[in-house]
PDB file of C-alpha atoms in Angstrom:
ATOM      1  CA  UNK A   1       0.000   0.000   0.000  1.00  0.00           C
ATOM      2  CA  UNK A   2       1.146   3.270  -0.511  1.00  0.00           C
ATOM      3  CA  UNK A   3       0.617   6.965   1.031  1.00  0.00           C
ATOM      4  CA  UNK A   4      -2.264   7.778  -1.567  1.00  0.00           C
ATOM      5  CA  UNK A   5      -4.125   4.955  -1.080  1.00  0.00           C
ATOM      6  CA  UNK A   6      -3.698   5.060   2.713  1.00  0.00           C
ATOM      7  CA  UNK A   7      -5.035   8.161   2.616  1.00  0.00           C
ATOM      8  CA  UNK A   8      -8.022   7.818   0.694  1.00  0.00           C
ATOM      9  CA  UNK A   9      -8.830   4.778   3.150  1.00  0.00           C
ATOM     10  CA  UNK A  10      -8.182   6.520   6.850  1.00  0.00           C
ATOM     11  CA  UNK A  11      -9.725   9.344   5.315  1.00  0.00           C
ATOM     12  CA  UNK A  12     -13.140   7.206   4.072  1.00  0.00           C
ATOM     13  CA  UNK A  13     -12.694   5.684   7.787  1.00  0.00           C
ATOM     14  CA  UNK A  14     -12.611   8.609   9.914  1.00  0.00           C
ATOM     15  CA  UNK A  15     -15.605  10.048   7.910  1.00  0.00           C
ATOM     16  CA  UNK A  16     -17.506   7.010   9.050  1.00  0.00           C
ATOM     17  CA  UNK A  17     -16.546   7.255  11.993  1.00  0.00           C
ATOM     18  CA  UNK A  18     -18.468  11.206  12.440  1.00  0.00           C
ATOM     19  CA  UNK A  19     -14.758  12.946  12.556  1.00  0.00           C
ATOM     20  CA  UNK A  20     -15.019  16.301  11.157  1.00  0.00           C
ATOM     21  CA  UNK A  21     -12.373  17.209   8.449  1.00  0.00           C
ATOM     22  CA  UNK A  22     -11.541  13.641   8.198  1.00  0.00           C
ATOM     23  CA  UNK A  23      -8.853  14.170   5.096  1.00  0.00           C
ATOM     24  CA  UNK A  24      -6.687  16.778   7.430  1.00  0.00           C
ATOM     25  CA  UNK A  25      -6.852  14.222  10.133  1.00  0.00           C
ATOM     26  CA  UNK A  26      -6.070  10.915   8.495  1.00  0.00           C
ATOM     27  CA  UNK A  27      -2.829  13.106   6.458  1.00  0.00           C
ATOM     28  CA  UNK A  28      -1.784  14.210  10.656  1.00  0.00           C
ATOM     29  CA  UNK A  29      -2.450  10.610  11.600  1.00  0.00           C
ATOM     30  CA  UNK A  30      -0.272   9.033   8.968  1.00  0.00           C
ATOM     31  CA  UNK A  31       2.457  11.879   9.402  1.00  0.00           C
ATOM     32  CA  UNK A  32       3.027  11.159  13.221  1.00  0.00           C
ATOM     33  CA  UNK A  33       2.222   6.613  12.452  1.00  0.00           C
ATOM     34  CA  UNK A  34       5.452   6.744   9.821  1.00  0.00           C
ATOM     35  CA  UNK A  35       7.146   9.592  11.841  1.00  0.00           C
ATOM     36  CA  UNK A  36       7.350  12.028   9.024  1.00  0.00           C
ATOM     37  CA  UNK A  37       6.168  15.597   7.864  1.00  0.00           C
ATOM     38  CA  UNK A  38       2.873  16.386   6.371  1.00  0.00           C
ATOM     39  CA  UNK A  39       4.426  17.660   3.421  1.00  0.00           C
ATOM     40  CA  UNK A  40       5.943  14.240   2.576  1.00  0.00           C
ATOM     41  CA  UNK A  41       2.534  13.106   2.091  1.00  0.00           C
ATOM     42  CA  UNK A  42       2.020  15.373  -0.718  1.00  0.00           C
ATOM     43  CA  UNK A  43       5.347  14.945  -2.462  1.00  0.00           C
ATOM     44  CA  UNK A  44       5.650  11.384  -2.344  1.00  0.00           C
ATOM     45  CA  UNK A  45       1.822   9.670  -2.241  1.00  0.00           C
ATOM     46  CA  UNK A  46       3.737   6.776  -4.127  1.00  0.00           C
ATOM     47  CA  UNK A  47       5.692   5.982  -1.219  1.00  0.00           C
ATOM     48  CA  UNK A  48       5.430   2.772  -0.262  1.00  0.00           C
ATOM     49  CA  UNK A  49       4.560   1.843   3.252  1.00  0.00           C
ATOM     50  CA  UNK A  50       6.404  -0.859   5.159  1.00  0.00           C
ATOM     51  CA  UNK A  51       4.418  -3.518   7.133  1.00  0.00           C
ATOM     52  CA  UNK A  52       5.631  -1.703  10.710  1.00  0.00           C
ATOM     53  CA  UNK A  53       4.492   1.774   9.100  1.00  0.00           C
ATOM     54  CA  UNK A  54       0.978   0.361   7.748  1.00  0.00           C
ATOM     55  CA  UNK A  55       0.452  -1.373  11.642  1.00  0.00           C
ATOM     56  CA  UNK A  56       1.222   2.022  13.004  1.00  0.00           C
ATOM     57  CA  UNK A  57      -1.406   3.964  10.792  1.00  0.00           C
ATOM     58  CA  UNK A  58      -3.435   1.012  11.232  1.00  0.00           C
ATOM     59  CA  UNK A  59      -3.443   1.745  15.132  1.00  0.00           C
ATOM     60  CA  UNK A  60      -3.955   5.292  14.876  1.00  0.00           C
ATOM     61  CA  UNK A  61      -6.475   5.503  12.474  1.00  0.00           C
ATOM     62  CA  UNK A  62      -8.682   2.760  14.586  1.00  0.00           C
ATOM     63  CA  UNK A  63      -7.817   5.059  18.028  1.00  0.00           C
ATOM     64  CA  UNK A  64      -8.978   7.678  16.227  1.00  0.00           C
ATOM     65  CA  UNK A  65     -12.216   6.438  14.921  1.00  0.00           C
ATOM     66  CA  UNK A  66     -12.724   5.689  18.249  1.00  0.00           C
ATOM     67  CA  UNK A  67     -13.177   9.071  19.105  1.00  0.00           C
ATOM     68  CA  UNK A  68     -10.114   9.252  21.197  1.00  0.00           C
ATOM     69  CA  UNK A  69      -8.506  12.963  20.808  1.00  0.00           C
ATOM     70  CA  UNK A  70      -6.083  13.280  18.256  1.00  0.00           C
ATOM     71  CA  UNK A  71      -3.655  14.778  20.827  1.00  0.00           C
ATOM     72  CA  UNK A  72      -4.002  11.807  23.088  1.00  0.00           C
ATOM     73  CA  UNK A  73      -2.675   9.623  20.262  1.00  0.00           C
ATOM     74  CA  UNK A  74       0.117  11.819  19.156  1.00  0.00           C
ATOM     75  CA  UNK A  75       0.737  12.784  22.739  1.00  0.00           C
ATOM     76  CA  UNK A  76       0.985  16.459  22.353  1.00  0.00           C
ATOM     77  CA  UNK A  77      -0.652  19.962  21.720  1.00  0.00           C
ATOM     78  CA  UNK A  78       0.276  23.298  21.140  1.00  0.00           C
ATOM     79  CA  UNK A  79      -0.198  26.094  23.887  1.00  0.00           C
ATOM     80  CA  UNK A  80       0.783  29.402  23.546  1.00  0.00           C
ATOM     81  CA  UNK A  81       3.455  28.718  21.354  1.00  0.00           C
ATOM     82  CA  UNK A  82       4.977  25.944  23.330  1.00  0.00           C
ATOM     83  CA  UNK A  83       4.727  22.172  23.182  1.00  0.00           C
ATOM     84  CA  UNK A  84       3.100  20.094  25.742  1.00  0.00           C
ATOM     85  CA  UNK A  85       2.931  16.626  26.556  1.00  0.00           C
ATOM     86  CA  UNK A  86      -0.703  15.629  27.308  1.00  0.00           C
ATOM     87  CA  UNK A  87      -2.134  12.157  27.910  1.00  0.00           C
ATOM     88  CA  UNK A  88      -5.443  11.056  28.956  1.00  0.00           C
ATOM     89  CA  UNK A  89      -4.400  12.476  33.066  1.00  0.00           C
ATOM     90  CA  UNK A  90      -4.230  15.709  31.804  1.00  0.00           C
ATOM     91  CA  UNK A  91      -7.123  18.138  30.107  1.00  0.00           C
ATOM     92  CA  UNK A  92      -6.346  18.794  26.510  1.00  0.00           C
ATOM     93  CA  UNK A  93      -4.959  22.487  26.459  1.00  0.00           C
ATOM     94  CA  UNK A  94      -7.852  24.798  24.703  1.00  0.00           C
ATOM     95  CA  UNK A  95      -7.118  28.051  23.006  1.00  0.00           C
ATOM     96  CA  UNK A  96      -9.580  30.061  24.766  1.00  0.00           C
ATOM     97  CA  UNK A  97      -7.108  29.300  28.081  1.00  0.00           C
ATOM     98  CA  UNK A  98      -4.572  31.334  26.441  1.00  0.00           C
ATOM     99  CA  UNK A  99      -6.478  34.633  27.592  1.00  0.00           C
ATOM    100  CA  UNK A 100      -6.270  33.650  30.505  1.00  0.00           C
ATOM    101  CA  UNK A 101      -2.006  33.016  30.168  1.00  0.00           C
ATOM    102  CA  UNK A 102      -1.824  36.529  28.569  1.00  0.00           C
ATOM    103  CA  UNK A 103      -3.483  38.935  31.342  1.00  0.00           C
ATOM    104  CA  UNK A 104      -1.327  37.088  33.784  1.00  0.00           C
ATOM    105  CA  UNK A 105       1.766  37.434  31.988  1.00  0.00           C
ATOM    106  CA  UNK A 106       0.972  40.837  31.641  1.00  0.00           C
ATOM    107  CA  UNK A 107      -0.099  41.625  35.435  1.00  0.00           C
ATOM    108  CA  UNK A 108       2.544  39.429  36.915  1.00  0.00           C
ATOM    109  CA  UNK A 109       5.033  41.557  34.502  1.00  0.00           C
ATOM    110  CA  UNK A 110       4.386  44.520  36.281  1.00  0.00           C
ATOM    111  CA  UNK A 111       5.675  43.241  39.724  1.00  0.00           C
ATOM    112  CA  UNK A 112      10.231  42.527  40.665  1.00  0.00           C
ATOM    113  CA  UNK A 113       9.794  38.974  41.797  1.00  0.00           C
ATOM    114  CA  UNK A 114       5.971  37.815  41.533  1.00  0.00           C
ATOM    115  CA  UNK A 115       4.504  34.727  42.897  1.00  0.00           C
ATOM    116  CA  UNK A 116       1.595  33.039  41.616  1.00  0.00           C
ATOM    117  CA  UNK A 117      -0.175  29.734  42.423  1.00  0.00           C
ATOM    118  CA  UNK A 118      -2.410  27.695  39.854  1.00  0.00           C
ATOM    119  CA  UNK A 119      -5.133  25.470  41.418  1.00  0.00           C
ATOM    120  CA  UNK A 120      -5.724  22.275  39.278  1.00  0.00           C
ATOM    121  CA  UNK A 121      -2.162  22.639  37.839  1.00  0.00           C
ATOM    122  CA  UNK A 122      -3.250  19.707  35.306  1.00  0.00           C
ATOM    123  CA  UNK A 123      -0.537  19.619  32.086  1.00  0.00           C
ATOM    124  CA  UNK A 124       0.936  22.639  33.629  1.00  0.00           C
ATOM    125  CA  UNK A 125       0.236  24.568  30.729  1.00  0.00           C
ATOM    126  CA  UNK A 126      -0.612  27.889  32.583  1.00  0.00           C
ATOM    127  CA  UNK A 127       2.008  27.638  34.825  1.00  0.00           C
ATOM    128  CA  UNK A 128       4.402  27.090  32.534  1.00  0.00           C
ATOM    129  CA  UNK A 129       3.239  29.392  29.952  1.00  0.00           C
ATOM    130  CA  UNK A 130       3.219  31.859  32.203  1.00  0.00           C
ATOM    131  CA  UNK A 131       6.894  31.070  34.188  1.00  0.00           C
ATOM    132  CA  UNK A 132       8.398  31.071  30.495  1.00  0.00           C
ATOM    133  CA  UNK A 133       7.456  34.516  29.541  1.00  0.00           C
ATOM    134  CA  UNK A 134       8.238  35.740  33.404  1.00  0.00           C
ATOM    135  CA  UNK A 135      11.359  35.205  33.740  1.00  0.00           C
ATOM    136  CA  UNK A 136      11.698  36.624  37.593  1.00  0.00           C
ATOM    137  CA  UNK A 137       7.837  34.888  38.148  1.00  0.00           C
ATOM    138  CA  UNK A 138       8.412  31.462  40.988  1.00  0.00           C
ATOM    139  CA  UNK A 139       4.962  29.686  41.296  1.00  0.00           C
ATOM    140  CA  UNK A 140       3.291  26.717  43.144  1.00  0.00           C
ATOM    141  CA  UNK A 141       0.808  24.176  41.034  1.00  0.00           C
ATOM    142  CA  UNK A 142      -1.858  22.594  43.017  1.00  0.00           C
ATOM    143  CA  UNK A 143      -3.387  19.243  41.677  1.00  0.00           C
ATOM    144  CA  UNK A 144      -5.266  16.157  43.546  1.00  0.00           C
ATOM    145  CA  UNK A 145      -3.586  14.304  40.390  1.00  0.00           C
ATOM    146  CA  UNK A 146      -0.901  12.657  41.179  1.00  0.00           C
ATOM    147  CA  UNK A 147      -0.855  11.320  37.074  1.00  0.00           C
ATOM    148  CA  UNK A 148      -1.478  15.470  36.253  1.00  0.00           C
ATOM    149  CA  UNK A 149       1.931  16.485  38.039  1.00  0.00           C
ATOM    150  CA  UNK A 150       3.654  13.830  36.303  1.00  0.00           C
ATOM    151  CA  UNK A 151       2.571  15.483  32.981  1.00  0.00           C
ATOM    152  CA  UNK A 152       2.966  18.969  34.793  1.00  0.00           C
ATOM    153  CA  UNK A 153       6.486  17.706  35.703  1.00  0.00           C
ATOM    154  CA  UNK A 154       7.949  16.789  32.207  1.00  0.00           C
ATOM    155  CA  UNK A 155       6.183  19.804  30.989  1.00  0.00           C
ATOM    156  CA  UNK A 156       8.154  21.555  33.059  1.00  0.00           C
ATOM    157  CA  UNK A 157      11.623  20.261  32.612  1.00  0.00           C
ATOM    158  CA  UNK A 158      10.888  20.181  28.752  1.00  0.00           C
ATOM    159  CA  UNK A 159      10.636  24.109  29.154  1.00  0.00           C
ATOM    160  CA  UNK A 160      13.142  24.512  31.936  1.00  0.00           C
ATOM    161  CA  UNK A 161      10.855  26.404  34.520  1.00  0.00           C
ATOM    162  CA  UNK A 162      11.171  23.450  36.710  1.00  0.00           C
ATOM    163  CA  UNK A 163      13.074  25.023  39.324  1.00  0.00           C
ATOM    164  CA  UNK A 164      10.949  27.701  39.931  1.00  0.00           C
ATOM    165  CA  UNK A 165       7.715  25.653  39.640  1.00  0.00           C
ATOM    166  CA  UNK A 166       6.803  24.093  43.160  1.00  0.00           C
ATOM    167  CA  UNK A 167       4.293  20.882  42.096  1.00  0.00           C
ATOM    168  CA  UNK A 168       2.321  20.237  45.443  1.00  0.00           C
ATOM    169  CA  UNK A 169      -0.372  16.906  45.526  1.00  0.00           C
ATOM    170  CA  UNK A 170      -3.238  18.712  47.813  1.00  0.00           C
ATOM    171  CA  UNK A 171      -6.545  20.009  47.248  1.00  0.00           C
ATOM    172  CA  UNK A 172      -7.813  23.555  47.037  1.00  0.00           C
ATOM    173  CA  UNK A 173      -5.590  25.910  48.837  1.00  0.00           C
ATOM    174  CA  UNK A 174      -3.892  22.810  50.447  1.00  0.00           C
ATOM    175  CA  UNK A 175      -0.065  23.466  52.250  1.00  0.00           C
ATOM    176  CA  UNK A 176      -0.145  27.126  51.257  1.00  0.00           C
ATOM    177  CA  UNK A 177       1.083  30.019  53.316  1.00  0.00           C
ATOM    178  CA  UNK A 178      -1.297  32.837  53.897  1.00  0.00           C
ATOM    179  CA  UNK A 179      -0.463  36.150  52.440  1.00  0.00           C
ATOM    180  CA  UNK A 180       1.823  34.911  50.032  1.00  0.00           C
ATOM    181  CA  UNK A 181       1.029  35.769  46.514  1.00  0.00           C
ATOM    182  CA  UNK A 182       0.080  38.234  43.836  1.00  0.00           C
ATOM    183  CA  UNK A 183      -1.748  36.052  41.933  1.00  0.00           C
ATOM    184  CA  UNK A 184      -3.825  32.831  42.147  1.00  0.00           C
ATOM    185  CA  UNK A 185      -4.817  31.428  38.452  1.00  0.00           C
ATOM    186  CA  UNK A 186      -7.307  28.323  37.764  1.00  0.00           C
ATOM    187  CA  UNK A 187      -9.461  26.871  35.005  1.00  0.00           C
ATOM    188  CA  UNK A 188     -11.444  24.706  37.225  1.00  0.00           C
ATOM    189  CA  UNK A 189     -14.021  22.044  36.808  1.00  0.00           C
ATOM    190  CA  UNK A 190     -16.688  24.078  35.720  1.00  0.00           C
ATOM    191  CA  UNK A 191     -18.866  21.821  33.282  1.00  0.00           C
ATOM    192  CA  UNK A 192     -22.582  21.148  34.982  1.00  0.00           C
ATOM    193  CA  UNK A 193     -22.653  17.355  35.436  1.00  0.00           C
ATOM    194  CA  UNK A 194     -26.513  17.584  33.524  1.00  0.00           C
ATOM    195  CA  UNK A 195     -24.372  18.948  30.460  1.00  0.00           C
ATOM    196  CA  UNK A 196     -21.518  16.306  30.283  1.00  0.00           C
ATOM    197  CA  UNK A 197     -23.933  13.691  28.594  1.00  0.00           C
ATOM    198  CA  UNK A 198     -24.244  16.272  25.590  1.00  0.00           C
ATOM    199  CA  UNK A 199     -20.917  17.052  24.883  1.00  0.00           C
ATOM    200  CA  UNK A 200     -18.489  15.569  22.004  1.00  0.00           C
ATOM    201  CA  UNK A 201     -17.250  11.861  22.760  1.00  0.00           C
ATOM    202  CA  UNK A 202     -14.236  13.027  22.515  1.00  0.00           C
ATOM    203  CA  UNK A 203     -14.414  14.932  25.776  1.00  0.00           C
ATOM    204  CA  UNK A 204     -17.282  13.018  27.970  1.00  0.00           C
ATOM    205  CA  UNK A 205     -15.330   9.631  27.117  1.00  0.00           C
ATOM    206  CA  UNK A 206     -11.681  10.266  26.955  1.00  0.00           C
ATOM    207  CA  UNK A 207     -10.859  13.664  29.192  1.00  0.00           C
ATOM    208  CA  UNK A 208     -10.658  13.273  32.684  1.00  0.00           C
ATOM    209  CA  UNK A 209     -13.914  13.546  34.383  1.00  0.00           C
ATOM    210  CA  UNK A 210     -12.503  15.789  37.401  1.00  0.00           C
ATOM    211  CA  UNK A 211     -11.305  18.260  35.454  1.00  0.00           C
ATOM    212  CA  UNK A 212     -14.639  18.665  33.451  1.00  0.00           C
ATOM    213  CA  UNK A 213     -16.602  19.331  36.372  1.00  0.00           C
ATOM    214  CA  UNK A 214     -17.278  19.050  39.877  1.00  0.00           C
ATOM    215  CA  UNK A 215     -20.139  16.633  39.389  1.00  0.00           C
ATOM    216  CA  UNK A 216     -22.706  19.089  40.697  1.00  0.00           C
ATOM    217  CA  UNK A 217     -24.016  22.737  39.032  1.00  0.00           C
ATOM    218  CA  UNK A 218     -20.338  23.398  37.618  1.00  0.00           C
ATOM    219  CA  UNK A 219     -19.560  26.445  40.129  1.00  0.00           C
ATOM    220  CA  UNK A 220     -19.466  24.421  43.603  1.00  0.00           C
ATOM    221  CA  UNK A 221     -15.305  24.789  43.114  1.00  0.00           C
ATOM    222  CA  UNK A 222     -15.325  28.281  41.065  1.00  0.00           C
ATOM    223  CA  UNK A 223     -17.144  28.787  44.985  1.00  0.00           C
ATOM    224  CA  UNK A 224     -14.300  27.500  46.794  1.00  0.00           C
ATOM    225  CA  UNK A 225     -11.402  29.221  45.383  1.00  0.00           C
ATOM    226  CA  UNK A 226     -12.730  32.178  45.257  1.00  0.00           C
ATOM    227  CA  UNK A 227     -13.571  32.069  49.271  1.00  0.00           C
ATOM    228  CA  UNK A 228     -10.467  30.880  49.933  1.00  0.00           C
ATOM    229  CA  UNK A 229      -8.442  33.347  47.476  1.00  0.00           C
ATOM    230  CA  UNK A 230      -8.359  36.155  50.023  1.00  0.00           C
ATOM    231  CA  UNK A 231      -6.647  34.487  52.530  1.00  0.00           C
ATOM    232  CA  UNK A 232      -3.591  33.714  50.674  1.00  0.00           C
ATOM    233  CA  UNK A 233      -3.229  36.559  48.305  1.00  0.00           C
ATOM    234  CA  UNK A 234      -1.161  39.931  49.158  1.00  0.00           C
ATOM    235  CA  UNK A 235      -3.097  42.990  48.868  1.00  0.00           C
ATOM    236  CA  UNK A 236      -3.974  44.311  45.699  1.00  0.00           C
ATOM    237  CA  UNK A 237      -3.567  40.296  44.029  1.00  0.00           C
ATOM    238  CA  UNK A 238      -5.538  39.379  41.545  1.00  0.00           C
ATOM    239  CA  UNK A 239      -7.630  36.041  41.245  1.00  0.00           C
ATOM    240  CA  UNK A 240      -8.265  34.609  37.484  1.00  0.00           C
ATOM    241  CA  UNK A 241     -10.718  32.252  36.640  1.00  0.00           C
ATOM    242  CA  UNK A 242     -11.658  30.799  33.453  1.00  0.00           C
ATOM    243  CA  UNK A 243     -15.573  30.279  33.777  1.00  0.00           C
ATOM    244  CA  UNK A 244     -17.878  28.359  31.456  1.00  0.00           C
ATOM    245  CA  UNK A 245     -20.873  30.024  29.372  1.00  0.00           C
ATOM    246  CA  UNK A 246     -23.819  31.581  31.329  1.00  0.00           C
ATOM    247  CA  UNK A 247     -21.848  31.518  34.741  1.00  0.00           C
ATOM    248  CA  UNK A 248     -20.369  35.278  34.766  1.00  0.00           C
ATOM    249  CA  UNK A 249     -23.565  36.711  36.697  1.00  0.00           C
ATOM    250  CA  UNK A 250     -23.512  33.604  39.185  1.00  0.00           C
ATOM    251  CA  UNK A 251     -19.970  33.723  39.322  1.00  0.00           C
ATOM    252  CA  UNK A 252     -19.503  37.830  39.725  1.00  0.00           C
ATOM    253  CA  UNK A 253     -21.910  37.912  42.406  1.00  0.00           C
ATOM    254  CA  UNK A 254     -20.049  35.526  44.859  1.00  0.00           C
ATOM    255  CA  UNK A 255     -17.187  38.356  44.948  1.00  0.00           C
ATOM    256  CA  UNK A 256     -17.901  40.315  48.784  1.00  0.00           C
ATOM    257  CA  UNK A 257     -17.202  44.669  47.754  1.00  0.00           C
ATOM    258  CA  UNK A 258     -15.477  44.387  50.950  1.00  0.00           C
ATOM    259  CA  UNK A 259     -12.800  42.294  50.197  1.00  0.00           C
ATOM    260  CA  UNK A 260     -12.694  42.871  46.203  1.00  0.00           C
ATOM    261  CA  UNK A 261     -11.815  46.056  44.747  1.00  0.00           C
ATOM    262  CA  UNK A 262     -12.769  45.118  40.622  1.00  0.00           C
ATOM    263  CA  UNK A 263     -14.256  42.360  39.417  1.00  0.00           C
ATOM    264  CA  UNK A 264     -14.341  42.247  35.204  1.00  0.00           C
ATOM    265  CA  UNK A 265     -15.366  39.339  32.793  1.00  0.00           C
ATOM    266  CA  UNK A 266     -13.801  39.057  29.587  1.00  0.00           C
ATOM    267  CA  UNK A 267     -15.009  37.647  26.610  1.00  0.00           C
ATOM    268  CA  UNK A 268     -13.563  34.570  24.253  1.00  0.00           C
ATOM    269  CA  UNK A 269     -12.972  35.048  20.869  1.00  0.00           C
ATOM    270  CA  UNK A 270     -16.695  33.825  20.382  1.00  0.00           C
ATOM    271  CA  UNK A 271     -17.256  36.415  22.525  1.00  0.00           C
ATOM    272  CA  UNK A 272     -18.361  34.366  25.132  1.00  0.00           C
ATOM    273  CA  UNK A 273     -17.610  35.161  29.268  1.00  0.00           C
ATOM    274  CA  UNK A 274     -14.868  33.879  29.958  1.00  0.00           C
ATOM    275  CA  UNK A 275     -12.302  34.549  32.190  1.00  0.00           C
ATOM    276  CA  UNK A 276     -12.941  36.371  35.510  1.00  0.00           C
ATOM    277  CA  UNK A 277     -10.248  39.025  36.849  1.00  0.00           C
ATOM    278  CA  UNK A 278     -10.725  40.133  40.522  1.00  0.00           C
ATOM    279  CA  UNK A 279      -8.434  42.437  42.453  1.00  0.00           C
ATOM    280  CA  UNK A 280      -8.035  42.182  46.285  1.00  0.00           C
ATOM    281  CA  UNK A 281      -8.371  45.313  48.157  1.00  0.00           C
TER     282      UNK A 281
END
């Protein structure tokens, strides 16, 4: 068999399969199964495949048809410009997160020798994100994950922010020192357990369920942290929260004025609500 023909049958596969853009995937599939560019698909569809490279497709393709995220089978995604090892521990790294990485790189930039914790550290891609373009930034990752620092941990090294990235197994707030930090970041579990059943198969069956949602109404940990925020940042730190559609009123309303000097919501690039900005008095 060679490239052309594999193509035309991963692709006819994945579109039975209810894979959208099937022909983009099955060409990224059979790059990463034979270990080669996408290009080399194009300039040599006569290539042909060995019995270890057809097995390998073979594998991928059927993963893939599966539903399982193309990321989980290649092992990586793209995050703010950097590279990140993700497997089925971790949440799959989302674009709309990067907002989220680019107010805090810009706040944190403001301050000599910031420190920021992230709550539900998962790949570390926030953390790290943010540690790489904050050169003077230290940080401590919470996650109950002990699989999720492991990811968070090779993330790390990979980008060599490890030494100034303390990865702590604890719950919310968890081993933390009051007073200590300028910022507290988080995309949380904030999916409503009623709306998992209705999302892609790709998510519901493959990502990992507690960092989806908290297997209530979605805001029960949004709740938390933002209770306990106070308490362990300096004054004038700012809380960020990524938040999930139609929870910014819900979610804005659980700040106290006494404590919180601004609260804002900014939107996604779909112009959804999305990530929540609070300043301590």
């Amino acid at each position: 068999m060679n490239i052309a023909e594999a193509l035309a049958a991963a692709t006819e596969r994945l579109e039975n399969s209810g894979i959208p853009e099937s022909r983009r995937e099955a060409a990224s599939l059979i790059a990463f199964a034979i270990g080669r560019e996408r290009v080399f698909l194009i300039a040599h569809p006569e290539y042909i495949l060995t019995v270890d490279e057809t097995a390998a497709i073979d594998e991928s393709v059927k993963r893939r048809s599966s539903r399982e995220p193309f990321q989980y089978i290649v092992g990586r995604q793209e995050f703010y410009a950097l590279d990140f090892e993700v497997s089925p521990s971790v949440l799959i790294p989302r674009p709309e997160t990067e907002l989220l990485v680019a107010r805090a790189i810009d706040e944190l930039s403001k301050i000599d020798e910031p420190q920021f914790c992230e709550i539900g550290v998962g790949s570390g891609c926030i953390s790290i994100s943010v540690l790489y373009n904050v050169p003077n930034a230290t940080a401590v990752g919470l996650d109950i994950s002990e699989a999720a620092l492991a990811v968070a941990r090779k993330n790390a090294d990979r980008h060599n922010v490890l030494g100034r990235l303390d990865l702590r197994s604890s719950d919310i707030y968890g081993s933390l020192t009051p007073r200590q930090f300028h910022a507290i970041l988080s995309n949380p579990p904030y999916i409503p357990s009623s709306d998992m059943p209705a999302l892609q198969p790709e998510v519901s069956e493959f990502e990992p369920r507690v960092a989806l949602t908290d297997g209530g109404s979605g805001i029960e940990i949004i709740e938390r942290i933002i209770a306990g925020a106070p308490t362990f940042l300096l004054d004038g730190g700012i809380l960020m929260l990524e938040i999930g559609a139609g929870q910014s009123e819900i979610v804005c309303e659980m700040f106290d004025p006494m404590v919180w000097r601004t609260v804002i919501v900014l939107p996604d690039l779909q112009q959804i609500p999305r990530t929540v900005i609070a300043v301590k008095k």
